[in-house]
Short mmCIF file of C-alpha atoms and ligand atoms in Angstrom, two decimals:
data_model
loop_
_atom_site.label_atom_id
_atom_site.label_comp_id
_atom_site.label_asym_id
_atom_site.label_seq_id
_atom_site.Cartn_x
_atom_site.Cartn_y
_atom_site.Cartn_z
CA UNK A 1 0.00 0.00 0.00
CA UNK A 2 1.41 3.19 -1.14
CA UNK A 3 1.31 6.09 1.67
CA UNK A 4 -0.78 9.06 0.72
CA UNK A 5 0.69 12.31 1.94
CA UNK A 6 -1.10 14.10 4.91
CA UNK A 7 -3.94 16.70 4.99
CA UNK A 8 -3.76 18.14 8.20
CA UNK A 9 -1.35 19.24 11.31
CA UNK A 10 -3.03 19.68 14.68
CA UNK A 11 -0.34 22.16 16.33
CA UNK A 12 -0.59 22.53 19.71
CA UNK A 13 1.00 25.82 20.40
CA UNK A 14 1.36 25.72 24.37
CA UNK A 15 -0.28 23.07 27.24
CA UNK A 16 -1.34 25.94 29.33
CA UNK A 17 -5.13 26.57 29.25
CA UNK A 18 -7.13 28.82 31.43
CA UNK A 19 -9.67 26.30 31.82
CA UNK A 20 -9.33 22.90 33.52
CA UNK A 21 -12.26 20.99 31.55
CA UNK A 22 -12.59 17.68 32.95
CA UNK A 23 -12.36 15.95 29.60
CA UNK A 24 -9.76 17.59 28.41
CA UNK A 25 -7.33 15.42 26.31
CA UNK A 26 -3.87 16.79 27.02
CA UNK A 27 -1.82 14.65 29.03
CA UNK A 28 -1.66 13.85 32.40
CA UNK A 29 1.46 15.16 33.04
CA UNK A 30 1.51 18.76 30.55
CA UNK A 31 4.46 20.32 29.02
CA UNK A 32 6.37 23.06 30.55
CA UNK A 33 6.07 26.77 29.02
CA UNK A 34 9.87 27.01 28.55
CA UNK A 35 9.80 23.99 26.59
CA UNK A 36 7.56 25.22 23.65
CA UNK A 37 8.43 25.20 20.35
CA UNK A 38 9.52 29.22 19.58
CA UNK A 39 7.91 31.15 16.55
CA UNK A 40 10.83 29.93 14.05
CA UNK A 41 10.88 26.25 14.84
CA UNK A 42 6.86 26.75 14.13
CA UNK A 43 7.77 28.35 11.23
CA UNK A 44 10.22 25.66 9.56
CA UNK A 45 6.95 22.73 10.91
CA UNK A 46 4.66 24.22 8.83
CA UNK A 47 6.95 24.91 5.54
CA UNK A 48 8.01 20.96 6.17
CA UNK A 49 4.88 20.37 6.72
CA UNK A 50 3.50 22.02 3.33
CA UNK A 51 5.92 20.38 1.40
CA UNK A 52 4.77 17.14 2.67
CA UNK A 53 1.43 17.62 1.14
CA UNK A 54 -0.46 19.09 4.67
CA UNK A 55 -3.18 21.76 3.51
CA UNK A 56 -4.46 22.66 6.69
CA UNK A 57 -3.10 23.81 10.19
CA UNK A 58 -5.57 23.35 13.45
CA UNK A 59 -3.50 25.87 15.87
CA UNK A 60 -4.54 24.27 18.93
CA UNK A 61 -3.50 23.55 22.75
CA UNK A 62 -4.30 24.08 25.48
CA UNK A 63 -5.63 27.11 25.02
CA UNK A 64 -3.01 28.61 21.71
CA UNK A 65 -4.20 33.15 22.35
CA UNK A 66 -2.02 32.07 25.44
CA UNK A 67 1.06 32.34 23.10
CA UNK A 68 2.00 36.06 22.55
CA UNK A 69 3.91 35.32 19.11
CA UNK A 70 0.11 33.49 18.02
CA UNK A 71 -0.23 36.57 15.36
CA UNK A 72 3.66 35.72 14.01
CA UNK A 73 2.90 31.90 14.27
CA UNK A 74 -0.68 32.48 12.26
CA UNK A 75 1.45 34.69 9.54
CA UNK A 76 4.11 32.06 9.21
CA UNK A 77 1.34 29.20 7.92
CA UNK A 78 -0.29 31.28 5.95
CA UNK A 79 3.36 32.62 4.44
CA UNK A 80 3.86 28.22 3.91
CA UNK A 81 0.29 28.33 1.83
CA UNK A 82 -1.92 26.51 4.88
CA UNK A 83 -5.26 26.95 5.14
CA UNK A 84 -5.27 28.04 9.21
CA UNK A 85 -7.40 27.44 11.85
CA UNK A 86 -7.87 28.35 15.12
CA UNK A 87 -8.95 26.36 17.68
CA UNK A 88 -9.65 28.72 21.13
CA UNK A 89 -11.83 29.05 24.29
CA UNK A 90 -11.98 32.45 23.36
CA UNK A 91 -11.97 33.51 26.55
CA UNK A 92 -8.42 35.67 26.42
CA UNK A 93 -9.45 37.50 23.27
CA UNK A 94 -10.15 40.99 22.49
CA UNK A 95 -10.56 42.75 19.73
CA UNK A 96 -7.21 44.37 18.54
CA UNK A 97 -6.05 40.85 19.06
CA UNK A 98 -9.27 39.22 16.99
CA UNK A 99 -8.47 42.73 14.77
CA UNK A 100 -4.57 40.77 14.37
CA UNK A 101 -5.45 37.46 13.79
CA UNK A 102 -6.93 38.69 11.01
CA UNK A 103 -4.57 40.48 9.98
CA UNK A 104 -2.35 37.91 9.94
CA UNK A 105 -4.24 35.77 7.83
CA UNK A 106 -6.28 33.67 10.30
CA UNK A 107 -9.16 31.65 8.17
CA UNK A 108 -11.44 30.29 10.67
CA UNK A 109 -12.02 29.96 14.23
CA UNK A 110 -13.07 26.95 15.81
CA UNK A 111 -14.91 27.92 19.18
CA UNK A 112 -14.79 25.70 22.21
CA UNK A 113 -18.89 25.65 24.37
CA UNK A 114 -18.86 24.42 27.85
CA UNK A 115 -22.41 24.52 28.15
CA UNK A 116 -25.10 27.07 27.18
CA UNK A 117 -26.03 27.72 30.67
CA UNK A 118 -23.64 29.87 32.14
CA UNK A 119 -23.05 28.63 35.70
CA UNK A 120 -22.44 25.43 34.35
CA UNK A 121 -20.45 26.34 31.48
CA UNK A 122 -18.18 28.17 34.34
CA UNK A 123 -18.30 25.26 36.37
CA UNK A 124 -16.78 22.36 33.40
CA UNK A 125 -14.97 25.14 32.46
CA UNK A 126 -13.40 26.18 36.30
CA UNK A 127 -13.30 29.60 35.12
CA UNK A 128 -15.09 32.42 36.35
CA UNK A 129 -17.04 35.24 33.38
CA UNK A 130 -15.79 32.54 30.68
CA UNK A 131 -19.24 32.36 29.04
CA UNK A 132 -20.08 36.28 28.61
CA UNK A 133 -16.06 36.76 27.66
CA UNK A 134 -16.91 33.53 24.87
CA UNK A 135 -19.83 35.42 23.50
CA UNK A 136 -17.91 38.53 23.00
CA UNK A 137 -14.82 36.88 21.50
CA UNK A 138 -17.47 35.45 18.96
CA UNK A 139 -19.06 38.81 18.45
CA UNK A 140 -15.38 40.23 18.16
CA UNK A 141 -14.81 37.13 15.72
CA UNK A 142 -18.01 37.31 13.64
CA UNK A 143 -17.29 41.56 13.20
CA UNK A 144 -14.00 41.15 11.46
CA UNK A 145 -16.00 38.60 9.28
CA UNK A 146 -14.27 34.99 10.59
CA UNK A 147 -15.95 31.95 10.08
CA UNK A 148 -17.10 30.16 13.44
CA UNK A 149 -17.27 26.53 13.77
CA UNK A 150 -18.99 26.28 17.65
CA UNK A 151 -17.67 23.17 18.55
CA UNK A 152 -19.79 21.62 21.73
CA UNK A 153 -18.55 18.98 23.67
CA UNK A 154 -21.72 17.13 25.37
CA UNK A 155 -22.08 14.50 28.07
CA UNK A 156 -24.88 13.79 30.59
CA UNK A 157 -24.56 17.38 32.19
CA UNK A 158 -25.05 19.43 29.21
CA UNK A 159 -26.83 17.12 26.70
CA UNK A 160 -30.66 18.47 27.65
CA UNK A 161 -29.79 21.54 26.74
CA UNK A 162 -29.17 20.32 22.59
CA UNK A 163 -31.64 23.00 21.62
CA UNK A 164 -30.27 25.85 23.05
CA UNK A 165 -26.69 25.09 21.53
CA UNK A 166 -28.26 25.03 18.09
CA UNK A 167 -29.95 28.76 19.01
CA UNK A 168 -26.70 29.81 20.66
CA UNK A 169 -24.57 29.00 17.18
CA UNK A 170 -27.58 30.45 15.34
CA UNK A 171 -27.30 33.56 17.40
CA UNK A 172 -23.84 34.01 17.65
CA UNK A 173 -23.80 33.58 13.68
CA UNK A 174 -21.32 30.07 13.26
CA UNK A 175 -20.85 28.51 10.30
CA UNK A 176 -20.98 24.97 11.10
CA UNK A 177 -21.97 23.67 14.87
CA UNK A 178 -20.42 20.56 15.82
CA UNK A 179 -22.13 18.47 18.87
CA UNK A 180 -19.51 15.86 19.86
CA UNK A 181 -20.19 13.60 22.47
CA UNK A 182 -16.87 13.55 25.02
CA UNK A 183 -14.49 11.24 24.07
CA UNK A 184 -13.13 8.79 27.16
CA UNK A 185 -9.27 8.88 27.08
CA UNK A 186 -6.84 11.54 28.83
CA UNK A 187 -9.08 13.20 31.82
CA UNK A 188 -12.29 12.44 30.62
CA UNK A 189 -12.39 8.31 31.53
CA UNK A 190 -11.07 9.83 34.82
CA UNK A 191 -14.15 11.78 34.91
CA UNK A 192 -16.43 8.83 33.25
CA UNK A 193 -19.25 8.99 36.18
CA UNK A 194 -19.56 12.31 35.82
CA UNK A 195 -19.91 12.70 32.36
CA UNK A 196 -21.30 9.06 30.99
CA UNK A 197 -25.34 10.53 29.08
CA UNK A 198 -27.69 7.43 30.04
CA UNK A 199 -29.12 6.28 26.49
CA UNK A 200 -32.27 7.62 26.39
CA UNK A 201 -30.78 10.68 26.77
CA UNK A 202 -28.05 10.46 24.10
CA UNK A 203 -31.71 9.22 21.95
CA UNK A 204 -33.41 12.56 22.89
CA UNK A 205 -30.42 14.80 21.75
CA UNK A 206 -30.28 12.75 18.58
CA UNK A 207 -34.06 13.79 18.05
CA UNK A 208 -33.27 17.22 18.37
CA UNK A 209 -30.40 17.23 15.84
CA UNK A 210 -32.75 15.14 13.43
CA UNK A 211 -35.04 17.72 13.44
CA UNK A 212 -32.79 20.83 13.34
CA UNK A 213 -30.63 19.84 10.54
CA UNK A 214 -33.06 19.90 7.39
CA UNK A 215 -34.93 23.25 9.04
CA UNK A 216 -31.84 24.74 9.53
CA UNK A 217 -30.21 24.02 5.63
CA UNK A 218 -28.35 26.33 4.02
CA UNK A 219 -27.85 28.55 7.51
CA UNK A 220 -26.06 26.28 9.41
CA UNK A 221 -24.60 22.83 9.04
CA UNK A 222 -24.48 20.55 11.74
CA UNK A 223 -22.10 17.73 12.27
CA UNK A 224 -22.61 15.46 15.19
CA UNK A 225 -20.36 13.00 16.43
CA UNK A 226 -22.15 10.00 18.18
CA UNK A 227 -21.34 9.08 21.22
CA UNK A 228 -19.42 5.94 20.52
CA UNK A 229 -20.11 3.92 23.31
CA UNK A 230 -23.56 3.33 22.42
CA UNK A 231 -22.55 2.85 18.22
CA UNK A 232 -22.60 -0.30 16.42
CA UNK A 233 -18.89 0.68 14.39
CA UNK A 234 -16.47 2.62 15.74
CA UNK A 235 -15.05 5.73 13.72
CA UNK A 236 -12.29 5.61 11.80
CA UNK A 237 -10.31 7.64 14.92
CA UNK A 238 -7.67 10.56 13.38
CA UNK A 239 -9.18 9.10 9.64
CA UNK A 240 -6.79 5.81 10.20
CA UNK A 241 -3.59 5.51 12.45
CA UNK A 242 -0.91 7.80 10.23
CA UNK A 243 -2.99 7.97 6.93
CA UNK A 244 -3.93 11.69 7.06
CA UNK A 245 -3.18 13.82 10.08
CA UNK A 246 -0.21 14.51 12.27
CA UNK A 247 0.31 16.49 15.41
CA UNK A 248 2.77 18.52 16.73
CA UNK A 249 2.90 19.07 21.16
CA UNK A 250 4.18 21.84 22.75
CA UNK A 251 7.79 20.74 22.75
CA UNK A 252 8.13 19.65 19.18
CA UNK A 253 7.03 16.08 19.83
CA UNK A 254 5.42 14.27 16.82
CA UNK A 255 2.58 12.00 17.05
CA UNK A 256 -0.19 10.37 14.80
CA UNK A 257 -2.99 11.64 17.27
CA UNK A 258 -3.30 13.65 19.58
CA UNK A 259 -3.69 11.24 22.53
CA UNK A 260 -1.14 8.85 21.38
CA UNK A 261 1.19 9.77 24.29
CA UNK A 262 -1.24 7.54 26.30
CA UNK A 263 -0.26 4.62 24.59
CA UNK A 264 2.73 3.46 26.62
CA UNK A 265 5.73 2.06 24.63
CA UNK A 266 5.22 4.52 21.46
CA UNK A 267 8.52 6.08 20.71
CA UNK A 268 7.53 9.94 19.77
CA UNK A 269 10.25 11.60 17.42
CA UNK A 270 10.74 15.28 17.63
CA UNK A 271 10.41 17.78 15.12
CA UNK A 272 13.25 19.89 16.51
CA UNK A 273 15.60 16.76 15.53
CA UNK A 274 14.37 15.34 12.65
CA UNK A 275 12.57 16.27 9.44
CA UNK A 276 8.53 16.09 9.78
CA UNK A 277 9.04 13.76 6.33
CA UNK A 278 11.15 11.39 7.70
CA UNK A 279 8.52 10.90 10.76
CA UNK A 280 5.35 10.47 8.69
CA UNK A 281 7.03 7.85 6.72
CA UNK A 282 9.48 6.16 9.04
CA UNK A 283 9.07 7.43 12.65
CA UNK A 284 8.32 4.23 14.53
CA UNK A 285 5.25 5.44 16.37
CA UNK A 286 3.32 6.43 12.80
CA UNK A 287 4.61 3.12 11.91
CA UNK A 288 3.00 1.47 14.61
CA UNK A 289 -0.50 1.13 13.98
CA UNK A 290 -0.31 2.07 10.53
CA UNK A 291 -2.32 -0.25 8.34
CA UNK A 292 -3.95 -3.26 9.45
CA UNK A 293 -1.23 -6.12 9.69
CA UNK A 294 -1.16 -4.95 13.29
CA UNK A 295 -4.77 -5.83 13.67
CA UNK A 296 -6.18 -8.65 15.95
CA UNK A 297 -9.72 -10.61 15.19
CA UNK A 298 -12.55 -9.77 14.70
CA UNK A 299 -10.69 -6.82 13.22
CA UNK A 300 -8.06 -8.65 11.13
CA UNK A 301 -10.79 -10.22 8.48
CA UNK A 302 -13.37 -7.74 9.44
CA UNK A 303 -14.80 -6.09 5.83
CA UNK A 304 -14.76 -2.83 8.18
CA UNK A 305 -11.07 -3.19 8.66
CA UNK A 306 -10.32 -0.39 6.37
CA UNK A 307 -13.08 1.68 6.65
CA UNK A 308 -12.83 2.62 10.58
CA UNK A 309 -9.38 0.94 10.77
CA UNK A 310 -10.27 -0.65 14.11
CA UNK A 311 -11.75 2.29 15.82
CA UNK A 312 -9.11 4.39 18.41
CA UNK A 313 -6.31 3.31 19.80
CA UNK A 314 -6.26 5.19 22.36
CA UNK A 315 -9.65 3.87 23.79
CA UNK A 316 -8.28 0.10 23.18
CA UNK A 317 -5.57 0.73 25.13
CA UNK A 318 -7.22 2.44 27.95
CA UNK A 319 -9.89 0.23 28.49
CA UNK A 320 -7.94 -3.22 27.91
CA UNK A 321 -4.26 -1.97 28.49
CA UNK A 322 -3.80 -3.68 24.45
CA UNK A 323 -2.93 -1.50 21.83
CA UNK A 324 -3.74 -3.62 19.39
CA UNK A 325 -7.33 -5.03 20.41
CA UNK A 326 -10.47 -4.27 18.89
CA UNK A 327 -11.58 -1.05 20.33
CA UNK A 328 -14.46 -1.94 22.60
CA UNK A 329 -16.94 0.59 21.84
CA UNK A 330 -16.92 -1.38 18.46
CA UNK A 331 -20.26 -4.00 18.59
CA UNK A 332 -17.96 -6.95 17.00
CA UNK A 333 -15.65 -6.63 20.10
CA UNK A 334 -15.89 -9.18 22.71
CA UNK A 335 -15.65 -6.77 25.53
CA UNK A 336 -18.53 -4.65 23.92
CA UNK A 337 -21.33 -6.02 26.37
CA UNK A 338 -19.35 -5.54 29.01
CA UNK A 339 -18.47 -1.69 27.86
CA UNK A 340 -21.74 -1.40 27.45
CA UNK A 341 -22.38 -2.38 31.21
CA UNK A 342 -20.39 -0.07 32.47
CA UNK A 343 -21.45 2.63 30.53
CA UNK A 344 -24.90 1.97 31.98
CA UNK A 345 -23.52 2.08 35.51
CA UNK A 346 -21.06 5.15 35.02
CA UNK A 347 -24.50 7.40 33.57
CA UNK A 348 -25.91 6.70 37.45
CA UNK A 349 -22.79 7.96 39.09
CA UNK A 350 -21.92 10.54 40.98
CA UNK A 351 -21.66 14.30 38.94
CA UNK A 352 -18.64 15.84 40.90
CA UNK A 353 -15.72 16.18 38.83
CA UNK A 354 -11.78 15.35 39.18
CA UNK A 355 -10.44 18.77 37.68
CA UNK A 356 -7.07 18.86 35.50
CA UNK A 357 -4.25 19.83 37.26
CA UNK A 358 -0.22 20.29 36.55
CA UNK A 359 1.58 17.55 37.00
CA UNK A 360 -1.27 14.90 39.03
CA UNK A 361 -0.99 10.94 37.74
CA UNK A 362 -5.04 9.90 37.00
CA UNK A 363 -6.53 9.16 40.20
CA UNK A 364 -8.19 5.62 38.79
CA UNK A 365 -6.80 2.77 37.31
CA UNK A 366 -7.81 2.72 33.72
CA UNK A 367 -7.71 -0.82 32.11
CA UNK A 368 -10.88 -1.80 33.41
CA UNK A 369 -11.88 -4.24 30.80
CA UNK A 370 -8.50 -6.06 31.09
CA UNK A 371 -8.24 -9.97 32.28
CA UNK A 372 -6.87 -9.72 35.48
CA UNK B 1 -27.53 30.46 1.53
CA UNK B 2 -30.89 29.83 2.04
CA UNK B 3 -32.47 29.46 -0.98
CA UNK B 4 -32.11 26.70 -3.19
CA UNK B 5 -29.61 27.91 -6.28
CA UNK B 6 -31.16 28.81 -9.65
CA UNK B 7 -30.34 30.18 -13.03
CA UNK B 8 -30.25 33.82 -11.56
CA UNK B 9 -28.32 33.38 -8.55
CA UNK B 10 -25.16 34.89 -7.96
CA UNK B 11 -23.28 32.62 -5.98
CA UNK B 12 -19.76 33.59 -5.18
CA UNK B 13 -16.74 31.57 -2.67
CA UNK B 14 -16.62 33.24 0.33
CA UNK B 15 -13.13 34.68 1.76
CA UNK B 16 -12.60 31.79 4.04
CA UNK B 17 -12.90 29.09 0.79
CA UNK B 18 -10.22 29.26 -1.21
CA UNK B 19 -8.97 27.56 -4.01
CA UNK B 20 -5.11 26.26 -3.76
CA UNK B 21 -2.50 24.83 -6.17
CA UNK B 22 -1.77 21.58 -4.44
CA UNK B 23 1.36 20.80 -5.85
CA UNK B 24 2.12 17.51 -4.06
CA UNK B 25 -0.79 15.91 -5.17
CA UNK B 26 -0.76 18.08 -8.55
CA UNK B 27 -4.68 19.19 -8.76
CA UNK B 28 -6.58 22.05 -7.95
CA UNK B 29 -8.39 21.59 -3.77
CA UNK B 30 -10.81 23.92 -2.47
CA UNK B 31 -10.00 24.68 1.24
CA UNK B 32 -13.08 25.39 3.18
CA UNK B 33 -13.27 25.31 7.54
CA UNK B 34 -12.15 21.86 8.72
CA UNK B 35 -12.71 20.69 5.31
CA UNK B 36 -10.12 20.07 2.18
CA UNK B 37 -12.40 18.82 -0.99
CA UNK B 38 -10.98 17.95 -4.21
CA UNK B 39 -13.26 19.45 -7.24
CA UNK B 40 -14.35 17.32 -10.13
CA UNK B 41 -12.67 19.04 -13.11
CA UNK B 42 -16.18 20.23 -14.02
CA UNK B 43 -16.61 21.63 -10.80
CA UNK B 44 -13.15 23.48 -11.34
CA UNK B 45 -14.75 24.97 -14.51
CA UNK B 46 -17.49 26.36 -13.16
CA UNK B 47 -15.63 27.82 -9.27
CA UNK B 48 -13.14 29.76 -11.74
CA UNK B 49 -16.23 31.28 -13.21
CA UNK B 50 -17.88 32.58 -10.34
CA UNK B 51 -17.36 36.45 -9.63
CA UNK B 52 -20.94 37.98 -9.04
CA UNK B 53 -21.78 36.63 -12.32
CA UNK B 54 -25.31 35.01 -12.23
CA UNK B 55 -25.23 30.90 -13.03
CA UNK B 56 -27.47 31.39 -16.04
CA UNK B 57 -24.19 33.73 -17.52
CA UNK B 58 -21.77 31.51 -16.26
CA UNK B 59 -24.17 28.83 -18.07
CA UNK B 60 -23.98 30.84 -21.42
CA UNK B 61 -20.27 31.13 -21.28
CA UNK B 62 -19.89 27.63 -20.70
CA UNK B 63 -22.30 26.84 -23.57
CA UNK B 64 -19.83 28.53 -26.39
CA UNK B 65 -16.86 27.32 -25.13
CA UNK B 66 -17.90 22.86 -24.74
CA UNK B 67 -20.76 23.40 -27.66
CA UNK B 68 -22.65 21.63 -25.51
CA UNK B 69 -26.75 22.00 -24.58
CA UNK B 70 -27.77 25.00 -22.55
CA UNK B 71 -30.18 23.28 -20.38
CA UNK B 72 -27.55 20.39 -19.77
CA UNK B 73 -24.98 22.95 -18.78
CA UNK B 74 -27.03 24.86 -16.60
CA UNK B 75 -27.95 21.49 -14.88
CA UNK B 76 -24.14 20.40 -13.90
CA UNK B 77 -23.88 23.77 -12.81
CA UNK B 78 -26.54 23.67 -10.09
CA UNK B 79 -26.21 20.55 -9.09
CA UNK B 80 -22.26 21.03 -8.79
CA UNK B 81 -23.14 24.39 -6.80
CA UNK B 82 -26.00 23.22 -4.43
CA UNK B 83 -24.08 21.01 -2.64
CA UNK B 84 -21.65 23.32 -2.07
CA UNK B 85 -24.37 25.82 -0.79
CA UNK B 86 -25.66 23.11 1.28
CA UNK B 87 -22.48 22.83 3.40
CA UNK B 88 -22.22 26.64 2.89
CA UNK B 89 -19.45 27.19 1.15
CA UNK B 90 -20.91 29.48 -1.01
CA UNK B 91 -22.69 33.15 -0.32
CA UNK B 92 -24.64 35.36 -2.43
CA UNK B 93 -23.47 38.95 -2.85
CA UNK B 94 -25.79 40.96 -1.20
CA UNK B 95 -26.77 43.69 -4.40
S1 SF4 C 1 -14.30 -5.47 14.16
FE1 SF4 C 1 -12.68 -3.94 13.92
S2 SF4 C 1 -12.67 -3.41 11.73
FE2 SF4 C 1 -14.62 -4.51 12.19
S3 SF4 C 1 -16.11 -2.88 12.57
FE3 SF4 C 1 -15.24 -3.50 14.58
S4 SF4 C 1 -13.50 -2.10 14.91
FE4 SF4 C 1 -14.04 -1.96 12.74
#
């Protein structure tokens, strides 16, 4: 199989965030500010990374308006012909910096939503005024004439409250919503009982969407990412294990997704030592799960095997400590009835949640689905 | 867009879609927000076109140039269009 080149880079500019969401995906144990990437080793990623055949550039984080040089590192993607993105809280913006992103060549914002109600949005969040300072970041956004992708992360806490995301992107004027149900690696299986939407929930949200989407045609397009628990397939997590996207962390470490660093074992080049070419075709962690001679059954002679590649990684390893095993959320994988189980039992629990720190180790044990 | 496109629309890429030379892969993509598509060659023919112009003029230039049917034209050129409208990636200059 030949390799395709790239599409996208996920760039995470910085680890530090203002908010402490309890899903957040960032590792455990988050780089140090004095260990970021500086604006010309950003610079040389994303010519490398243009060259390689990547169109697009997600400037992410942690929370990426943290960085000062952000305008400089914005200008520098655009200057290497990427299409860039930003992906923000919004809560640090203003509008000479909105005013400079522009400037600077900024495309499109991608707008994180807590919640729609704002004590609870504060309260995922941890952070004090962050709605009303979101809604004016996406009036600041929508004045300079942005596009907004809202982007809502739901779980039991939020999910009621479907509707009023759809009026809040309508009324803040996005582009595109997106309603993703929480993925369960990195803080958020921490936080499982708190954030685990029974079914019939996750089935009234669904209803909602159905009937938004054709009303709303033409004025906003909704994408909405099923919770993948309750799925029959999984999806094909980062578009296949080093088939299309790569990301950059803070210090220059390269890896094929974003939570890959919780797959213990992976050997992570860095960009800062070796050409981003050389580590999408030969670094051993894109190498690793690239494919599917790595696969296990039911995966291994599964028609699906190249279609959702054998679902994420990330989740296998997390819930069965095994890499390599059928992702569990997937209905063909032995452990699925017993995911399913605990899924039921985790959308009873208890709602407080285990907020990100610097520098903690996860407070559970995670391979819950392993043989012991 | 609301509406559904027809002959007298003026549809035009907004700033945030833009065309690009991809020279790695060697074909014309059409970057749009968290989206890279790769345009049919007709498609191609008919984004270059667009400039304020309405779709039954950008029908009528087409016509002369392929010697092909109006109405057949006009056709590909909605229905390559709408679905770009649909995931709006198009706007309509306001006159
Ligand atoms: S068995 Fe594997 S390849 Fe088949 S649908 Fe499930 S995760 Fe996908």
């Amino acid at each position: 199989m030949t390799l395709q080149p790239p599409i996208g880079l996920l760039a995470e500019l910085t680890h530090r965030c203002p908010l402490r969401c309890p899903y957040c995906s960032n590792p455990l144990e988050l780089t140090r500010a004095e260990r970021e990437l500086d604006t010309a080793s950003w610079g040389r990623v994303f010519r490398e990374a243009a060259e390689l055949g990547i169109l697009q550039v997600h400037l992410s984080g942690g929370e990426p308006t943290l960085r000062p040089d952000l305008e400089e590192i914005v200008a520098r993607a655009r200057a290497a012909g990427l299409y860039v993105n930003l992906i923000t809280a919004g809560v640090l913006l203003n509008v000479e910096r909105v005013a400079r992103l522009k400037e600077a060549g900024l495309d499109h914002v991608q707008l994180s939503l807590q919640d729609v109600d704002p004590a609870s949005a504060e309260r995922i969040g941890g952070m004090k005024g962050a709605h009303a300072k979101k809604l004016d970041a996406a009036r600041l956004i929508r004045e300079v004439g942005l596009p907004i992708t809202l982007n809502a992360v739901m779980h039991r806490q939020n999910l009621d409250r479907v509707a009023e995301v759809v009026e809040t992107a309508l009324a803040i004027g996005a582009h595109r919503l997106e309603i993703a149900h929480t993925q369960y690696y990195g803080w958020a299986l921490v936080n499982r009982r708190a954030l685990m939407p029974p079914r019939e929930q996750v089935a009234r949200a669904r209803a909602v969407v159905d009937e938004a989407r054709p009303r709303l045609k033409g004025r906003l397009v909704i994408d909405y990412v099923a919770p993948d628990y309750y799925a029959r397939y999984p999806k094909p997590c980062v578009g296949g294990w080093g088939r299309s996207v790569i990301t950059v962390g803070p210090d220059g470490k390269a890896m094929p997704c974003h939570a890959a660093h919780t797959i213990p074992g992976l050997v992570f080049d860095n960009v800062a030592e070796r050409p981003l070419a050389w580590i999408w075709r030969n670094g051993p962690a894109f190498e690793a799960f690239r494919g599917t001679d790595w696969m296990q059954e039911p995966c291994r002679s599964c028609e699906r095997r190249e279609i959702d590649f054998g679902g994420c990684r990330c989740q296998a390893m997390a819930l069965t400590s095994d890499p390599t095993a059928t992702d569990p959320a997937c209905s063909l994988s032995p452990l699925h009835d017993r995911l399913l189980a605990l899924a039921d039992a985790d959308s009873l629990g208890d709602p407080d949640f285990t907020y990100r720190r610097f520098m903690t180790r996860p407070p559970v044990a995670s391979d819950e689905l392993s043989p012991s | 867009m609301r509406e559904p496109l027809t002959a007298e629309s003026r549809p035009l890429l907004p700033p945030f879609c833009r065309l690009h030379e991809d020279r790695v892969r060697g074909r014309t993509v059409l970057l749009a927000p968290e989206r890279v598509l790769f345009p049919c060659p007709t498609s191609l023919l008919v984004l270059a076109r667009l400039d304020g112009r309405s779709l039954s003029e950008v029908a009528d230039g087409l016509c002369l140039e392929f010697a092909a049917p109006r109405e057949v034209i006009l056709g590909d050129v909605l229905g390559v269009l709408q679905d770009l409208a649909d995931q709006g990636f198009l706007e309509e200059r306001t006159p």
